[in-house]
Structure formats: C-alpha cells, structure tokens
Short mmCIF file of C-alpha atoms in Angstrom, two decimals:
data_model
loop_
_atom_site.label_atom_id
_atom_site.label_comp_id
_atom_site.label_asym_id
_atom_site.label_seq_id
_atom_site.Cartn_x
_atom_site.Cartn_y
_atom_site.Cartn_z
CA MET A 29 -12.41 14.90 23.92
CA ARG A 30 -12.37 18.62 23.19
CA ILE A 31 -9.17 20.69 23.18
CA ASP A 32 -9.28 24.46 22.77
CA ILE A 33 -6.12 26.46 22.06
CA LEU A 34 -6.36 30.12 23.07
CA THR A 35 -3.79 31.93 20.97
CA LEU A 36 -2.83 35.01 18.95
CA PHE A 37 -1.91 32.73 16.05
CA PRO A 38 -4.86 30.36 15.39
CA GLU A 39 -3.85 29.76 11.77
CA MET A 40 -0.44 28.51 12.85
CA CYS A 41 -1.91 26.11 15.40
CA ASN A 42 -4.68 24.88 13.12
CA ALA A 43 -2.20 24.18 10.31
CA VAL A 44 -0.12 21.87 12.52
CA MET A 45 -3.15 20.15 14.04
CA SER A 46 -4.58 19.46 10.57
CA GLU A 47 -1.71 17.26 9.43
CA SER A 48 -0.74 13.61 9.86
CA ILE A 49 -2.28 11.42 12.57
CA ILE A 50 -3.93 14.25 14.52
CA GLY A 51 -5.42 15.74 11.37
CA ARG A 52 -6.96 12.40 10.45
CA ALA A 53 -8.24 11.94 14.00
CA ARG A 54 -9.95 15.35 13.85
CA LYS A 55 -11.64 14.49 10.57
CA ALA A 56 -12.77 11.14 11.98
CA GLY A 57 -14.24 12.80 15.07
CA LYS A 58 -11.86 11.09 17.51
CA VAL A 59 -10.85 14.45 18.98
CA GLU A 60 -12.16 18.00 18.62
CA ILE A 61 -9.49 20.70 18.46
CA ASN A 62 -10.40 24.38 18.15
CA CYS A 63 -7.97 27.26 17.74
CA ILE A 64 -9.45 30.45 19.21
CA ASP A 65 -8.11 33.92 18.39
CA ILE A 66 -7.68 35.94 21.60
CA ARG A 67 -7.67 39.14 19.52
CA ASN A 68 -11.38 38.63 18.83
CA TYR A 69 -12.07 39.48 22.46
CA THR A 70 -10.12 42.71 22.85
CA LEU A 71 -12.04 45.95 23.43
CA ASP A 72 -9.31 47.95 21.72
CA LYS A 73 -10.45 49.35 18.37
CA HIS A 74 -7.02 48.58 16.89
CA ARG A 75 -7.25 44.95 18.11
CA ARG A 76 -4.28 45.43 20.41
CA VAL A 77 -3.90 42.82 23.12
CA ASP A 78 -0.63 43.96 24.69
CA ASP A 79 1.00 46.97 26.34
CA LYS A 80 4.23 48.11 27.99
CA PRO A 81 4.99 46.64 31.43
CA TYR A 82 4.48 48.79 34.50
CA GLY A 83 7.82 49.53 36.14
CA GLY A 84 9.65 49.54 32.83
CA GLY A 85 11.52 46.76 31.10
CA MET A 86 11.90 45.14 27.72
CA GLY A 87 9.08 43.83 25.58
CA MET A 88 5.31 43.86 25.87
CA ILE A 89 2.83 42.14 28.19
CA MET A 90 -0.47 40.57 27.12
CA ALA A 91 -3.35 42.43 28.78
CA PRO A 92 -5.73 40.55 31.11
CA GLN A 93 -9.11 41.56 29.61
CA PRO A 94 -8.92 39.78 26.22
CA ILE A 95 -7.63 36.57 27.80
CA TYR A 96 -10.27 36.62 30.54
CA ASP A 97 -13.15 37.32 28.17
CA CYS A 98 -11.90 34.69 25.72
CA TYR A 99 -11.94 32.02 28.42
CA LEU A 100 -15.36 33.09 29.76
CA SER A 101 -16.80 32.94 26.25
CA LEU A 102 -15.45 29.43 25.86
CA CYS A 103 -17.03 28.40 29.17
CA GLU A 104 -20.39 29.78 28.06
CA GLU A 105 -20.15 28.01 24.70
CA ILE A 106 -19.54 24.54 26.10
CA GLY A 107 -21.54 24.99 29.30
CA THR A 108 -18.72 24.12 31.67
CA LYS A 109 -15.26 25.25 32.72
CA PRO A 110 -12.63 23.34 30.76
CA HIS A 111 -9.42 22.54 32.60
CA LEU A 112 -7.24 25.55 31.80
CA ILE A 113 -3.49 25.13 31.23
CA TYR A 114 -1.11 28.06 30.84
CA LEU A 115 2.06 27.13 28.95
CA THR A 116 4.95 28.86 30.71
CA PRO A 117 8.61 28.17 31.58
CA GLN A 118 7.60 28.71 35.22
CA GLY A 119 5.27 25.71 35.24
CA LYS A 120 5.87 22.11 36.25
CA THR A 121 7.73 20.11 33.63
CA LEU A 122 5.44 18.08 31.40
CA THR A 123 5.63 14.31 31.78
CA GLN A 124 3.98 11.36 30.06
CA GLY A 125 2.25 10.62 33.36
CA ARG A 126 0.56 14.03 33.31
CA ILE A 127 -0.37 13.54 29.64
CA LYS A 128 -2.17 10.30 30.54
CA GLU A 129 -4.07 12.13 33.29
CA LEU A 130 -5.09 14.96 30.97
CA ALA A 131 -6.30 12.45 28.37
CA ARG A 132 -8.97 11.28 30.85
CA LEU A 133 -10.61 14.72 30.94
CA ASP A 134 -13.47 15.77 28.68
CA ASN A 135 -12.27 19.32 28.01
CA ILE A 136 -8.94 21.11 28.27
CA ALA A 137 -8.07 24.66 27.21
CA LEU A 138 -4.48 25.63 26.43
CA LEU A 139 -3.55 29.28 26.97
CA CYS A 140 -0.63 30.53 24.87
CA GLY A 141 1.28 33.50 26.18
CA HIS A 142 3.38 35.68 23.92
CA TYR A 143 5.81 38.59 24.03
CA GLU A 144 7.13 38.80 27.62
CA GLY A 145 4.19 36.93 29.13
CA ILE A 146 0.70 37.76 30.39
CA ASP A 147 -0.58 40.08 33.11
CA GLU A 148 -0.29 38.34 36.49
CA ARG A 149 -3.81 39.38 37.46
CA VAL A 150 -5.48 37.15 34.87
CA ILE A 151 -3.39 34.23 36.15
CA GLU A 152 -4.66 34.97 39.65
CA ALA A 153 -8.25 35.27 38.40
CA LEU A 154 -8.35 32.08 36.31
CA GLU A 155 -5.91 29.95 38.36
CA PRO A 156 -4.71 27.80 35.45
CA GLU A 157 -2.46 24.80 35.79
CA GLU A 158 0.98 25.98 34.71
CA ILE A 159 3.00 23.60 32.54
CA SER A 160 6.48 23.87 31.03
CA VAL A 161 7.75 21.70 28.18
CA GLY A 162 11.38 22.16 29.20
CA ASP A 163 13.99 24.45 30.67
CA TYR A 164 14.36 26.82 27.75
CA VAL A 165 12.58 29.90 26.41
CA LEU A 166 10.45 30.08 23.26
CA THR A 167 8.87 33.02 21.44
CA GLY A 168 5.38 32.09 22.61
CA GLY A 169 3.20 29.36 24.03
CA GLU A 170 1.99 28.03 20.69
CA LEU A 171 4.63 25.34 20.22
CA PRO A 172 4.24 24.06 23.82
CA ALA A 173 0.45 24.03 23.40
CA LEU A 174 0.79 22.02 20.20
CA ILE A 175 3.04 19.56 22.03
CA VAL A 176 0.42 19.05 24.74
CA ALA A 177 -2.42 18.75 22.22
CA ASP A 178 -0.50 16.24 20.14
CA ALA A 179 0.65 14.14 23.10
CA VAL A 180 -2.85 13.99 24.58
CA SER A 181 -4.66 13.36 21.29
CA ARG A 182 -2.49 10.47 20.14
CA ILE A 183 -3.32 8.32 23.19
CA LEU A 184 -7.08 8.81 22.92
CA PRO A 185 -9.06 5.70 21.92
CA GLY A 186 -9.08 5.11 18.19
CA VAL A 187 -6.51 7.76 17.25
CA LEU A 188 -3.71 5.24 16.68
CA SER A 189 -4.19 1.79 15.20
CA GLY A 190 -3.99 0.10 18.59
CA GLU A 191 -2.79 0.60 22.15
CA GLU A 192 0.44 -1.20 21.34
CA SER A 193 1.28 1.72 19.06
CA PHE A 194 2.07 3.94 22.02
CA GLU A 195 2.37 1.68 25.06
CA GLU A 196 5.86 0.58 24.04
CA GLU A 197 7.11 4.06 23.18
CA SER A 198 9.71 5.97 25.16
CA HIS A 199 8.43 7.40 28.47
CA PHE A 200 4.99 5.76 28.32
CA ASN A 201 5.94 3.20 30.97
CA SER A 202 8.94 5.11 32.35
CA LEU A 203 11.32 3.31 30.00
CA LEU A 204 13.01 4.37 26.78
CA GLU A 205 12.02 2.51 23.64
CA TYR A 206 14.13 -0.32 22.25
CA PRO A 207 16.09 0.14 18.97
CA GLN A 208 14.05 -0.17 15.77
CA TYR A 209 15.09 -1.56 12.37
CA THR A 210 13.59 -1.96 8.89
CA HIS A 211 14.70 -3.20 5.46
CA PRO A 212 17.34 -3.88 4.25
CA ALA A 213 18.67 -6.49 6.67
CA GLU A 214 22.22 -5.26 6.01
CA TRP A 215 23.22 -1.64 5.42
CA GLN A 216 26.78 -0.30 5.16
CA GLY A 217 28.07 -3.39 6.92
CA ARG A 218 25.59 -3.04 9.78
CA GLU A 219 23.17 -5.93 10.23
CA VAL A 220 19.80 -6.15 11.91
CA PRO A 221 20.06 -8.18 15.15
CA GLU A 222 19.50 -11.84 14.32
CA VAL A 223 16.76 -12.30 16.91
CA LEU A 224 14.52 -9.87 14.98
CA LEU A 225 14.81 -12.06 11.90
CA SER A 226 14.07 -15.29 13.75
CA GLY A 227 10.28 -15.07 13.77
CA HIS A 228 10.33 -16.27 17.40
CA HIS A 229 7.94 -13.80 19.03
CA ALA A 230 8.82 -14.63 22.63
CA ASN A 231 12.52 -14.14 21.98
CA VAL A 232 11.84 -10.89 20.15
CA GLU A 233 9.79 -9.55 23.04
CA LYS A 234 12.49 -10.58 25.53
CA TRP A 235 15.19 -8.86 23.46
CA ARG A 236 13.14 -5.70 23.13
CA ARG A 237 12.45 -5.54 26.86
CA GLU A 238 16.12 -6.02 27.69
CA GLN A 239 17.20 -3.41 25.15
CA SER A 240 14.67 -0.98 26.59
CA LEU A 241 15.99 -1.56 30.10
CA LYS A 242 19.60 -1.26 28.95
CA ARG A 243 19.00 1.97 27.04
CA THR A 244 17.14 3.51 29.98
CA LEU A 245 19.92 2.56 32.39
CA GLU A 246 22.55 4.07 30.10
CA ARG A 247 20.74 7.24 29.08
CA ARG A 248 18.04 8.04 31.66
CA PRO A 249 18.65 6.00 34.85
CA ASP A 250 16.42 8.42 36.77
CA MET A 251 13.39 7.03 34.92
CA LEU A 252 13.85 3.58 36.41
CA ASP A 253 12.62 4.87 39.78
CA ASN A 254 9.09 5.08 38.34
CA ALA A 255 9.20 2.03 36.08
CA ASP A 256 7.11 -1.08 36.74
CA LEU A 257 9.88 -3.68 36.92
CA SER A 258 9.54 -7.45 37.24
CA LYS A 259 11.96 -9.68 39.13
CA GLU A 260 13.53 -10.60 35.79
CA ASP A 261 13.95 -6.91 34.94
CA ILE A 262 15.66 -6.19 38.25
CA GLU A 263 17.97 -9.16 37.85
CA PHE A 264 18.85 -8.10 34.29
CA LEU A 265 19.63 -4.55 35.42
CA SER A 266 21.72 -5.82 38.33
CA ASN A 267 23.81 -7.91 35.93
CA LEU A 268 24.30 -4.91 33.67
CA LYS A 269 25.48 -2.77 36.58
CA ARG A 270 27.97 -5.45 37.66
CA ASP A 271 29.34 -5.67 34.12
#
C-alpha cells in the first residue's frame, strides 16, 4: 500500500513515520509512506502558500493552487488518482471500521490543512473525503494525518507479528480490550488475576472475553450496538446489567 501525506511540514511527518513499528514496516517494504511538501508547488517566488481571508477575519488561509497542483502531480507520478482525504474538524469522525476499509485500498493521499484552513474552491475541485479525529481543534492536519497513516499501516499484512496482535485490541471488533498484566505477579499488594497464572488457555480466553464485555458495558456501552455478540456474550451482559 502507498500512503502520501501532503503537508507544509514533511520533515515532521517523516520523523514520526520513521520510528517504531511503522518505521520498520517502511524499511521492510510492507508499506510505502511519502511526505510531500506542498510549498514545492507554489508559483509564488517567496514560496508563500497562504493569504488573508476575503471578508476579513483572523488568521491565514491556504491558497488553492499549490494544493491542487501538488495533488495533480501525485496523480501523474503514480498513474492513478489516489483516494484523497482532507483532515478537518468538519469531517466524519474516524472509526476503526473506516480504518479497515481504507486499508483495503492501494493508494490514499492525506491532505493536511494549516492556519485557518484551506480555500473552499480546492475542496470543491478535488472532492476529498473529509475526516475528523475528534471534536477538538489542532494547529494543523499533520497530527490527524499521522493518526490515519499509523492506524491503517499497522493492520496491513506483515506489519505486526500476527493478526492476533490487533484483532483483540480496543475498537477493532467494537469492544474495548481486556486488562493486561506483566511481571511481577504481585505489585504494591495488587495481584495478577489467578486465571492468568493458571496456564489453562480456554479459561484465560473466557476471562478475557468477559472482561472485554464488562469494560465496554461500563465505559462505552454505545459500542455494543455494533459488536458481534454470541449468545453467551448476551447472557453475560444481561447478568451484569441485573447485578
């Protein structure tokens, strides 16, 4: 899979995407991630990519021409139109379900706005999918783009050690993850649950499933509407609600 990040701060994005699991995946050829400097496509001799908003107001607006030409150049380079995503607080909230859908694509391009946003006309011209990573405001689209790139990359084949590495994580199957423990078995008077020390794999799996269900019911009951629940799961949740 190829992911292109269209940004004013390519060094920032590349630094993050070069570390840890994603960095190793890039080196191993499991995912291609490119950080493209939008400033390289401005026609302004001072490399300016922004200007004051018409109608007045605070801040600066990214001009349409550099963004448009940057995307067209990318399309010409790879010979197709990658799925374009504009990271904006006005977009639909990102979910693990959408991440799984994006991971099936061959190419995605992530457009990072900055300052007070980008000229509406380039949004109309390119018709990107608009995605928000939450109901808050950030300085620019770089951090949201890195979130999308990380979330998509880590579920690609071969990036993690095995599918079980992410299939049991919070949100992957519309459930929160069960509690995790490591050595020592006792710390400050708190002990690891005995079932995890038993070596009985079936009992461990049952405990983990029940803890996942319990935690989701307590903290994010809305997620249960989309969870794939067995008869045993439903019965367990019903008992919890009665208690």
